[in-house]
PDB file of C-alpha atoms in Angstrom:
ATOM      1  CA  MET A   1     -63.482-251.267   6.559  1.00  0.00           C
ATOM      2  CA  VAL A   2     -61.656-254.074   5.854  1.00  0.00           C
ATOM      3  CA  SER A   3     -59.426-255.010   9.110  1.00  0.00           C
ATOM      4  CA  ASP A   4     -56.621-257.242   7.409  1.00  0.00           C
ATOM      5  CA  PRO A   5     -52.968-255.332   7.326  1.00  0.00           C
ATOM      6  CA  ILE A   6     -52.164-254.056   3.723  1.00  0.00           C
ATOM      7  CA  ILE A   7     -48.606-252.740   5.353  1.00  0.00           C
ATOM      8  CA  GLN A   8     -46.894-254.792   7.959  1.00  0.00           C
ATOM      9  CA  ILE A   9     -43.502-253.518   9.431  1.00  0.00           C
ATOM     10  CA  ARG A  10     -41.450-255.552  11.765  1.00  0.00           C
ATOM     11  CA  GLY A  11     -38.099-254.834  13.727  1.00  0.00           C
ATOM     12  CA  LEU A  12     -37.602-251.757  11.468  1.00  0.00           C
ATOM     13  CA  ARG A  13     -34.098-250.399  11.937  1.00  0.00           C
ATOM     14  CA  THR A  14     -32.935-247.212  10.093  1.00  0.00           C
ATOM     15  CA  GLN A  15     -30.119-244.960  10.706  1.00  0.00           C
ATOM     16  CA  PHE A  16     -27.640-242.602   8.930  1.00  0.00           C
ATOM     17  CA  GLY A  17     -24.053-243.375   9.997  1.00  0.00           C
ATOM     18  CA  PRO A  18     -24.068-243.628  13.737  1.00  0.00           C
ATOM     19  CA  LYS A  19     -27.386-242.046  14.327  1.00  0.00           C
ATOM     20  CA  VAL A  20     -30.250-244.558  14.619  1.00  0.00           C
ATOM     21  CA  ILE A  21     -33.945-243.037  13.862  1.00  0.00           C
ATOM     22  CA  HIS A  22     -35.943-246.300  14.197  1.00  0.00           C
ATOM     23  CA  ASP A  23     -34.992-249.343  16.131  1.00  0.00           C
ATOM     24  CA  GLY A  24     -37.104-252.208  16.549  1.00  0.00           C
ATOM     25  CA  LEU A  25     -39.958-250.342  15.047  1.00  0.00           C
ATOM     26  CA  ASP A  26     -43.444-252.529  14.371  1.00  0.00           C
ATOM     27  CA  LEU A  27     -46.674-250.729  12.357  1.00  0.00           C
ATOM     28  CA  ASP A  28     -49.467-252.270  10.630  1.00  0.00           C
ATOM     29  CA  VAL A  29     -51.593-250.052   7.959  1.00  0.00           C
ATOM     30  CA  MET A  30     -54.778-251.688   7.764  1.00  0.00           C
ATOM     31  CA  ARG A  31     -56.729-251.843   4.363  1.00  0.00           C
ATOM     32  CA  GLY A  32     -58.934-249.138   3.522  1.00  0.00           C
ATOM     33  CA  GLU A  33     -57.990-246.717   6.456  1.00  0.00           C
ATOM     34  CA  ILE A  34     -56.529-243.381   6.543  1.00  0.00           C
ATOM     35  CA  LEU A  35     -53.334-243.530   9.075  1.00  0.00           C
ATOM     36  CA  GLY A  36     -51.868-240.432  10.235  1.00  0.00           C
ATOM     37  CA  VAL A  37     -48.447-240.598  11.309  1.00  0.00           C
ATOM     38  CA  VAL A  38     -47.207-237.918  13.895  1.00  0.00           C
ATOM     39  CA  GLY A  39     -44.045-237.396  16.138  1.00  0.00           C
ATOM     40  CA  GLY A  40     -42.076-234.683  17.465  1.00  0.00           C
ATOM     41  CA  SER A  41     -38.977-233.367  15.175  1.00  0.00           C
ATOM     42  CA  GLY A  42     -36.296-235.743  14.136  1.00  0.00           C
ATOM     43  CA  THR A  43     -38.597-238.712  14.923  1.00  0.00           C
ATOM     44  CA  GLY A  44     -38.222-240.054  11.427  1.00  0.00           C
ATOM     45  CA  LYS A  45     -41.436-239.493  10.216  1.00  0.00           C
ATOM     46  CA  SER A  46     -40.777-239.032   6.239  1.00  0.00           C
ATOM     47  CA  VAL A  47     -37.925-241.561   6.793  1.00  0.00           C
ATOM     48  CA  LEU A  48     -40.323-244.045   7.708  1.00  0.00           C
ATOM     49  CA  LEU A  49     -42.304-243.233   4.490  1.00  0.00           C
ATOM     50  CA  ARG A  50     -39.526-243.145   2.243  1.00  0.00           C
ATOM     51  CA  SER A  51     -38.377-246.736   3.672  1.00  0.00           C
ATOM     52  CA  ILE A  52     -41.625-248.178   2.958  1.00  0.00           C
ATOM     53  CA  VAL A  53     -42.069-247.070  -0.700  1.00  0.00           C
ATOM     54  CA  GLY A  54     -37.995-248.275  -1.441  1.00  0.00           C
ATOM     55  CA  LEU A  55     -36.147-244.846  -1.384  1.00  0.00           C
ATOM     56  CA  LEU A  56     -34.195-245.666   1.843  1.00  0.00           C
ATOM     57  CA  ARG A  57     -32.925-248.959   2.908  1.00  0.00           C
ATOM     58  CA  PRO A  58     -33.383-249.899   6.419  1.00  0.00           C
ATOM     59  CA  ALA A  59     -30.370-251.493   8.173  1.00  0.00           C
ATOM     60  CA  ALA A  60     -32.582-254.218   9.448  1.00  0.00           C
ATOM     61  CA  GLY A  61     -36.450-255.201   9.871  1.00  0.00           C
ATOM     62  CA  THR A  62     -39.029-256.379   7.086  1.00  0.00           C
ATOM     63  CA  ILE A  63     -41.462-254.441   5.256  1.00  0.00           C
ATOM     64  CA  THR A  64     -44.224-256.159   3.353  1.00  0.00           C
ATOM     65  CA  VAL A  65     -46.817-254.408   1.033  1.00  0.00           C
ATOM     66  CA  ASP A  66     -50.052-256.349  -0.033  1.00  0.00           C
ATOM     67  CA  GLY A  67     -48.040-259.482   0.745  1.00  0.00           C
ATOM     68  CA  ILE A  68     -44.706-258.562  -1.097  1.00  0.00           C
ATOM     69  CA  ASP A  69     -41.646-258.077   0.461  1.00  0.00           C
ATOM     70  CA  VAL A  70     -40.543-254.360  -0.264  1.00  0.00           C
ATOM     71  CA  LEU A  71     -36.852-255.242   0.205  1.00  0.00           C
ATOM     72  CA  ALA A  72     -36.184-258.373  -1.621  1.00  0.00           C
ATOM     73  CA  PRO A  73     -39.177-258.536  -4.246  1.00  0.00           C
ATOM     74  CA  SER A  74     -39.527-261.080  -6.530  1.00  0.00           C
ATOM     75  CA  ALA A  75     -39.656-259.929 -10.210  1.00  0.00           C
ATOM     76  CA  GLU A  76     -43.251-260.506 -10.162  1.00  0.00           C
ATOM     77  CA  GLY A  77     -43.135-258.403  -7.009  1.00  0.00           C
ATOM     78  CA  ARG A  78     -41.335-255.801  -8.311  1.00  0.00           C
ATOM     79  CA  ALA A  79     -43.991-255.208 -11.165  1.00  0.00           C
ATOM     80  CA  ARG A  80     -46.717-255.339  -8.972  1.00  0.00           C
ATOM     81  CA  LEU A  81     -45.103-252.732  -6.664  1.00  0.00           C
ATOM     82  CA  GLY A  82     -44.418-250.357  -9.437  1.00  0.00           C
ATOM     83  CA  GLY A  83     -48.590-249.721  -9.720  1.00  0.00           C
ATOM     84  CA  LEU A  84     -49.606-250.479  -6.013  1.00  0.00           C
ATOM     85  CA  TRP A  85     -48.945-247.090  -4.346  1.00  0.00           C
ATOM     86  CA  GLY A  86     -48.455-243.353  -5.357  1.00  0.00           C
ATOM     87  CA  VAL A  87     -46.684-240.711  -3.485  1.00  0.00           C
ATOM     88  CA  MET A  88     -47.056-237.225  -3.065  1.00  0.00           C
ATOM     89  CA  PHE A  89     -44.269-235.293  -1.320  1.00  0.00           C
ATOM     90  CA  GLN A  90     -44.465-232.470   0.853  1.00  0.00           C
ATOM     91  CA  ASP A  91     -43.373-229.906  -1.975  1.00  0.00           C
ATOM     92  CA  GLY A  92     -45.324-231.920  -4.738  1.00  0.00           C
ATOM     93  CA  ALA A  93     -41.542-232.551  -6.201  1.00  0.00           C
ATOM     94  CA  LEU A  94     -43.171-231.456  -9.609  1.00  0.00           C
ATOM     95  CA  PHE A  95     -40.572-231.133 -12.533  1.00  0.00           C
ATOM     96  CA  SER A  96     -40.360-227.572 -13.149  1.00  0.00           C
ATOM     97  CA  THR A  97     -39.816-228.022 -17.007  1.00  0.00           C
ATOM     98  CA  LEU A  98     -43.276-230.201 -17.545  1.00  0.00           C
ATOM     99  CA  THR A  99     -46.667-228.968 -17.471  1.00  0.00           C
ATOM    100  CA  VAL A 100     -49.130-230.404 -15.094  1.00  0.00           C
ATOM    101  CA  CYS A 101     -50.606-232.330 -17.378  1.00  0.00           C
ATOM    102  CA  GLU A 102     -46.838-233.921 -18.572  1.00  0.00           C
ATOM    103  CA  ASN A 103     -46.007-234.381 -14.930  1.00  0.00           C
ATOM    104  CA  VAL A 104     -49.098-236.607 -14.194  1.00  0.00           C
ATOM    105  CA  GLU A 105     -48.196-238.599 -17.550  1.00  0.00           C
ATOM    106  CA  VAL A 106     -44.700-239.320 -15.896  1.00  0.00           C
ATOM    107  CA  PRO A 107     -45.831-242.586 -14.204  1.00  0.00           C
ATOM    108  CA  MET A 108     -47.947-243.762 -17.215  1.00  0.00           C
ATOM    109  CA  ARG A 109     -44.720-243.617 -19.728  1.00  0.00           C
ATOM    110  CA  PRO A 110     -43.597-247.470 -19.094  1.00  0.00           C
ATOM    111  CA  LEU A 111     -46.943-248.392 -19.981  1.00  0.00           C
ATOM    112  CA  ASP A 112     -48.387-248.925 -23.547  1.00  0.00           C
ATOM    113  CA  LEU A 113     -50.471-246.364 -23.844  1.00  0.00           C
ATOM    114  CA  SER A 114     -50.845-243.963 -26.910  1.00  0.00           C
ATOM    115  CA  PRO A 115     -50.138-240.158 -26.095  1.00  0.00           C
ATOM    116  CA  PRO A 116     -53.799-239.150 -26.654  1.00  0.00           C
ATOM    117  CA  VAL A 117     -54.711-242.037 -23.892  1.00  0.00           C
ATOM    118  CA  ARG A 118     -52.222-240.741 -21.412  1.00  0.00           C
ATOM    119  CA  ARG A 119     -53.376-237.287 -21.962  1.00  0.00           C
ATOM    120  CA  ALA A 120     -56.682-238.129 -21.254  1.00  0.00           C
ATOM    121  CA  LEU A 121     -56.189-239.797 -18.010  1.00  0.00           C
ATOM    122  CA  ALA A 122     -53.895-237.343 -16.693  1.00  0.00           C
ATOM    123  CA  GLU A 123     -56.850-234.769 -17.159  1.00  0.00           C
ATOM    124  CA  LEU A 124     -59.015-237.289 -15.177  1.00  0.00           C
ATOM    125  CA  LYS A 125     -56.848-237.515 -12.392  1.00  0.00           C
ATOM    126  CA  ILE A 126     -56.106-233.630 -12.515  1.00  0.00           C
ATOM    127  CA  SER A 127     -59.899-233.145 -12.544  1.00  0.00           C
ATOM    128  CA  MET A 128     -60.172-235.757  -9.591  1.00  0.00           C
ATOM    129  CA  SER A 129     -57.606-233.718  -7.625  1.00  0.00           C
ATOM    130  CA  GLY A 130     -59.882-230.475  -7.968  1.00  0.00           C
ATOM    131  CA  LEU A 131     -57.726-228.745 -10.224  1.00  0.00           C
ATOM    132  CA  PRO A 132     -59.627-226.408 -13.018  1.00  0.00           C
ATOM    133  CA  PRO A 133     -59.408-227.713 -16.581  1.00  0.00           C
ATOM    134  CA  ASP A 134     -56.923-225.152 -17.574  1.00  0.00           C
ATOM    135  CA  ALA A 135     -54.348-226.138 -14.942  1.00  0.00           C
ATOM    136  CA  GLY A 136     -53.287-229.020 -17.040  1.00  0.00           C
ATOM    137  CA  ASP A 137     -51.249-226.964 -19.514  1.00  0.00           C
ATOM    138  CA  LYS A 138     -49.709-224.652 -16.689  1.00  0.00           C
ATOM    139  CA  PHE A 139     -46.396-224.944 -15.509  1.00  0.00           C
ATOM    140  CA  PRO A 140     -45.392-225.238 -11.583  1.00  0.00           C
ATOM    141  CA  SER A 141     -43.899-221.945 -11.391  1.00  0.00           C
ATOM    142  CA  GLU A 142     -47.642-220.644 -12.652  1.00  0.00           C
ATOM    143  CA  LEU A 143     -49.151-222.389  -9.984  1.00  0.00           C
ATOM    144  CA  SER A 144     -50.000-221.453  -6.204  1.00  0.00           C
ATOM    145  CA  GLY A 145     -48.782-223.701  -3.399  1.00  0.00           C
ATOM    146  CA  GLY A 146     -52.221-225.247  -2.996  1.00  0.00           C
ATOM    147  CA  MET A 147     -52.392-225.945  -6.844  1.00  0.00           C
ATOM    148  CA  LYS A 148     -48.902-227.533  -6.728  1.00  0.00           C
ATOM    149  CA  LYS A 149     -50.021-229.941  -3.894  1.00  0.00           C
ATOM    150  CA  ARG A 150     -53.272-230.903  -5.930  1.00  0.00           C
ATOM    151  CA  ALA A 151     -50.879-231.555  -8.969  1.00  0.00           C
ATOM    152  CA  GLY A 152     -48.849-233.596  -6.888  1.00  0.00           C
ATOM    153  CA  LEU A 153     -51.684-235.660  -5.700  1.00  0.00           C
ATOM    154  CA  ALA A 154     -52.886-236.228  -9.263  1.00  0.00           C
ATOM    155  CA  ARG A 155     -49.723-237.654 -10.137  1.00  0.00           C
ATOM    156  CA  ALA A 156     -49.721-239.855  -7.036  1.00  0.00           C
ATOM    157  CA  LEU A 157     -52.995-241.067  -8.377  1.00  0.00           C
ATOM    158  CA  ALA A 158     -52.109-241.540 -12.084  1.00  0.00           C
ATOM    159  CA  LEU A 159     -51.788-245.318 -11.690  1.00  0.00           C
ATOM    160  CA  ASP A 160     -54.752-245.760  -9.864  1.00  0.00           C
ATOM    161  CA  PRO A 161     -52.974-247.125  -6.805  1.00  0.00           C
ATOM    162  CA  ALA A 162     -54.357-249.090  -3.700  1.00  0.00           C
ATOM    163  CA  ILE A 163     -52.147-247.078  -1.429  1.00  0.00           C
ATOM    164  CA  VAL A 164     -51.077-243.314  -1.617  1.00  0.00           C
ATOM    165  CA  PHE A 165     -48.656-241.868   0.534  1.00  0.00           C
ATOM    166  CA  LEU A 166     -48.921-238.116   1.638  1.00  0.00           C
ATOM    167  CA  ASP A 167     -45.995-236.209   3.229  1.00  0.00           C
ATOM    168  CA  GLU A 168     -47.220-232.868   4.937  1.00  0.00           C
ATOM    169  CA  PRO A 169     -50.005-232.530   2.617  1.00  0.00           C
ATOM    170  CA  THR A 170     -51.307-229.284   4.336  1.00  0.00           C
ATOM    171  CA  ALA A 171     -48.089-227.880   5.265  1.00  0.00           C
ATOM    172  CA  GLY A 172     -47.791-224.135   4.168  1.00  0.00           C
ATOM    173  CA  LEU A 173     -51.512-223.898   3.249  1.00  0.00           C
ATOM    174  CA  ASP A 174     -53.796-221.112   4.715  1.00  0.00           C
ATOM    175  CA  PRO A 175     -56.606-222.914   6.982  1.00  0.00           C
ATOM    176  CA  ILE A 176     -59.068-222.628   4.143  1.00  0.00           C
ATOM    177  CA  GLY A 177     -57.290-224.286   1.644  1.00  0.00           C
ATOM    178  CA  ALA A 178     -56.154-226.618   4.255  1.00  0.00           C
ATOM    179  CA  ALA A 179     -59.667-227.916   5.113  1.00  0.00           C
ATOM    180  CA  GLU A 180     -60.584-228.019   1.501  1.00  0.00           C
ATOM    181  CA  PHE A 181     -57.783-230.659   1.096  1.00  0.00           C
ATOM    182  CA  ASP A 182     -58.817-232.542   3.874  1.00  0.00           C
ATOM    183  CA  ARG A 183     -62.044-232.853   2.425  1.00  0.00           C
ATOM    184  CA  LEU A 184     -60.543-234.098  -0.859  1.00  0.00           C
ATOM    185  CA  ILE A 185     -58.490-236.614   0.912  1.00  0.00           C
ATOM    186  CA  ARG A 186     -61.705-237.944   2.828  1.00  0.00           C
ATOM    187  CA  GLY A 187     -63.566-237.846  -0.252  1.00  0.00           C
ATOM    188  CA  LEU A 188     -61.210-239.672  -2.754  1.00  0.00           C
ATOM    189  CA  THR A 189     -60.567-242.458   0.041  1.00  0.00           C
ATOM    190  CA  ASP A 190     -64.061-242.963   0.493  1.00  0.00           C
ATOM    191  CA  ALA A 191     -64.790-243.094  -3.034  1.00  0.00           C
ATOM    192  CA  LEU A 192     -61.863-245.192  -4.255  1.00  0.00           C
ATOM    193  CA  GLY A 193     -61.415-247.585  -1.091  1.00  0.00           C
ATOM    194  CA  LEU A 194     -57.763-246.120  -0.846  1.00  0.00           C
ATOM    195  CA  THR A 195     -55.368-246.877   1.901  1.00  0.00           C
ATOM    196  CA  VAL A 196     -53.546-243.791   2.984  1.00  0.00           C
ATOM    197  CA  PHE A 197     -50.376-243.303   5.064  1.00  0.00           C
ATOM    198  CA  LEU A 198     -50.562-239.426   5.765  1.00  0.00           C
ATOM    199  CA  VAL A 199     -47.426-237.856   7.356  1.00  0.00           C
ATOM    200  CA  THR A 200     -48.922-234.647   9.270  1.00  0.00           C
ATOM    201  CA  HIS A 201     -48.424-232.268  12.201  1.00  0.00           C
ATOM    202  CA  ASP A 202     -51.451-230.508  11.422  1.00  0.00           C
ATOM    203  CA  LEU A 203     -53.990-231.299  14.452  1.00  0.00           C
ATOM    204  CA  ASP A 204     -56.884-230.292  12.055  1.00  0.00           C
ATOM    205  CA  THR A 205     -56.014-232.797   9.467  1.00  0.00           C
ATOM    206  CA  LEU A 206     -56.026-235.536  12.044  1.00  0.00           C
ATOM    207  CA  HIS A 207     -59.331-234.479  13.055  1.00  0.00           C
ATOM    208  CA  ALA A 208     -60.982-234.291   9.759  1.00  0.00           C
ATOM    209  CA  CYS A 209     -59.293-237.414   8.030  1.00  0.00           C
ATOM    210  CA  CYS A 210     -58.031-239.927   9.925  1.00  0.00           C
ATOM    211  CA  ASP A 211     -59.378-243.287  11.140  1.00  0.00           C
ATOM    212  CA  ARG A 212     -56.066-243.960  13.474  1.00  0.00           C
ATOM    213  CA  ILE A 213     -52.940-242.490  14.356  1.00  0.00           C
ATOM    214  CA  ALA A 214     -49.540-243.866  14.819  1.00  0.00           C
ATOM    215  CA  VAL A 215     -47.307-241.922  17.219  1.00  0.00           C
ATOM    216  CA  LEU A 216     -43.446-242.047  16.615  1.00  0.00           C
ATOM    217  CA  ALA A 217     -41.328-241.696  19.606  1.00  0.00           C
ATOM    218  CA  GLU A 218     -38.317-242.985  21.255  1.00  0.00           C
ATOM    219  CA  LYS A 219     -37.310-244.197  17.972  1.00  0.00           C
ATOM    220  CA  ARG A 220     -40.449-246.602  17.260  1.00  0.00           C
ATOM    221  CA  VAL A 221     -43.968-246.307  17.162  1.00  0.00           C
ATOM    222  CA  LEU A 222     -44.955-245.639  20.699  1.00  0.00           C
ATOM    223  CA  ALA A 223     -48.835-245.881  20.378  1.00  0.00           C
ATOM    224  CA  THR A 224     -51.264-246.208  17.498  1.00  0.00           C
ATOM    225  CA  GLY A 225     -55.222-245.686  18.126  1.00  0.00           C
ATOM    226  CA  THR A 226     -58.021-243.243  17.442  1.00  0.00           C
ATOM    227  CA  ILE A 227     -57.657-239.462  18.773  1.00  0.00           C
ATOM    228  CA  ALA A 228     -59.798-240.381  21.777  1.00  0.00           C
ATOM    229  CA  GLU A 229     -57.806-243.546  22.612  1.00  0.00           C
ATOM    230  CA  LEU A 230     -54.441-241.437  22.451  1.00  0.00           C
ATOM    231  CA  ARG A 231     -55.864-238.446  24.442  1.00  0.00           C
ATOM    232  CA  ARG A 232     -56.209-240.990  27.421  1.00  0.00           C
ATOM    233  CA  LEU A 233     -52.403-242.274  27.421  1.00  0.00           C
ATOM    234  CA  SER A 234     -50.001-240.895  29.886  1.00  0.00           C
ATOM    235  CA  HIS A 235     -47.028-240.443  28.195  1.00  0.00           C
ATOM    236  CA  PRO A 236     -46.096-236.841  28.326  1.00  0.00           C
ATOM    237  CA  TRP A 237     -45.098-236.281  24.667  1.00  0.00           C
ATOM    238  CA  VAL A 238     -48.317-237.933  23.776  1.00  0.00           C
ATOM    239  CA  HIS A 239     -50.360-236.343  26.573  1.00  0.00           C
ATOM    240  CA  ASP A 240     -49.306-232.668  25.540  1.00  0.00           C
ATOM    241  CA  TYR A 241     -49.912-233.215  21.846  1.00  0.00           C
ATOM    242  CA  PHE A 242     -53.351-234.420  22.204  1.00  0.00           C
ATOM    243  CA  ASN A 243     -54.423-232.221  24.942  1.00  0.00           C
ATOM    244  CA  GLY A 244     -52.870-228.904  24.816  1.00  0.00           C
ATOM    245  CA  PRO A 245     -54.371-225.946  23.836  1.00  0.00           C
ATOM    246  CA  ARG A 246     -54.234-226.287  19.983  1.00  0.00           C
ATOM    247  CA  ALA A 247     -55.482-229.993  20.126  1.00  0.00           C
ATOM    248  CA  ARG A 248     -58.289-229.045  22.260  1.00  0.00           C
ATOM    249  CA  ALA A 249     -59.308-226.300  19.676  1.00  0.00           C
ATOM    250  CA  ALA A 250     -58.990-229.011  16.909  1.00  0.00           C
ATOM    251  CA  PHE A 251     -60.455-231.797  18.639  1.00  0.00           C
ATOM    252  CA  ASP A 252     -63.144-230.472  21.143  1.00  0.00           C
ATOM    253  CA  PRO A 253     -66.442-229.185  19.670  1.00  0.00           C
ATOM    254  CA  ALA A 254     -67.063-226.614  22.304  1.00  0.00           C
ATOM    255  CA  THR A 255     -64.049-224.604  21.445  1.00  0.00           C
ATOM    256  CA  LYS A 256     -65.268-224.383  17.972  1.00  0.00           C
ATOM    257  CA  ALA A 257     -68.286-222.759  18.622  1.00  0.00           C
TER     258      ALA A 257
END
């Protein structure tokens, strides 16, 4: 894995009215890694994701993605950002009146592609996401929760992005479905050389997928590291999260036997 950062955040401050969510937040996301982002309720995990992709404007700080200033991009930089990342939101955020295939085609519409080419590319992304071929012509209301997430992932992959942002990708899935999705993410990352920014609370996902983990607490990134490194920290929340009964069940081989 190349060790240079593809995302750099410095001095980030985000707030809603008087409520400050992040203050002085710094974070590097390394090229080619899966970075898990964890934190207690209200620490702004999804807020951070939305700030990076330009859906929320912070009160202060800088965000650069692949050398582009996200908050004040040049015309060339703005054009590059459009194809640099894909985003899968927690509920899939699919358009209910469009089929799965049409949903995946949405990011391709600004491109000079014929309808048959768009359709073929959408079908390829649907296949990559692990959906059956007939899923392309189904509407979101006809899909299970797990299939909606895979459709959302297919749309995130539509433009062959370098970075994929995943917001609670396994939330609401049964253990078998969650494990399958974890393997899918790990496999796609390795095969395509993706960088993945993964917001999650799922300890099994952290263990199965993530190269490093960033812990949000006290309005900043309190710590980053591997699971083994974070388990050695003495901060009360970090210690309880990574050493509690559920963490031991997820991380310790002896408890899985």
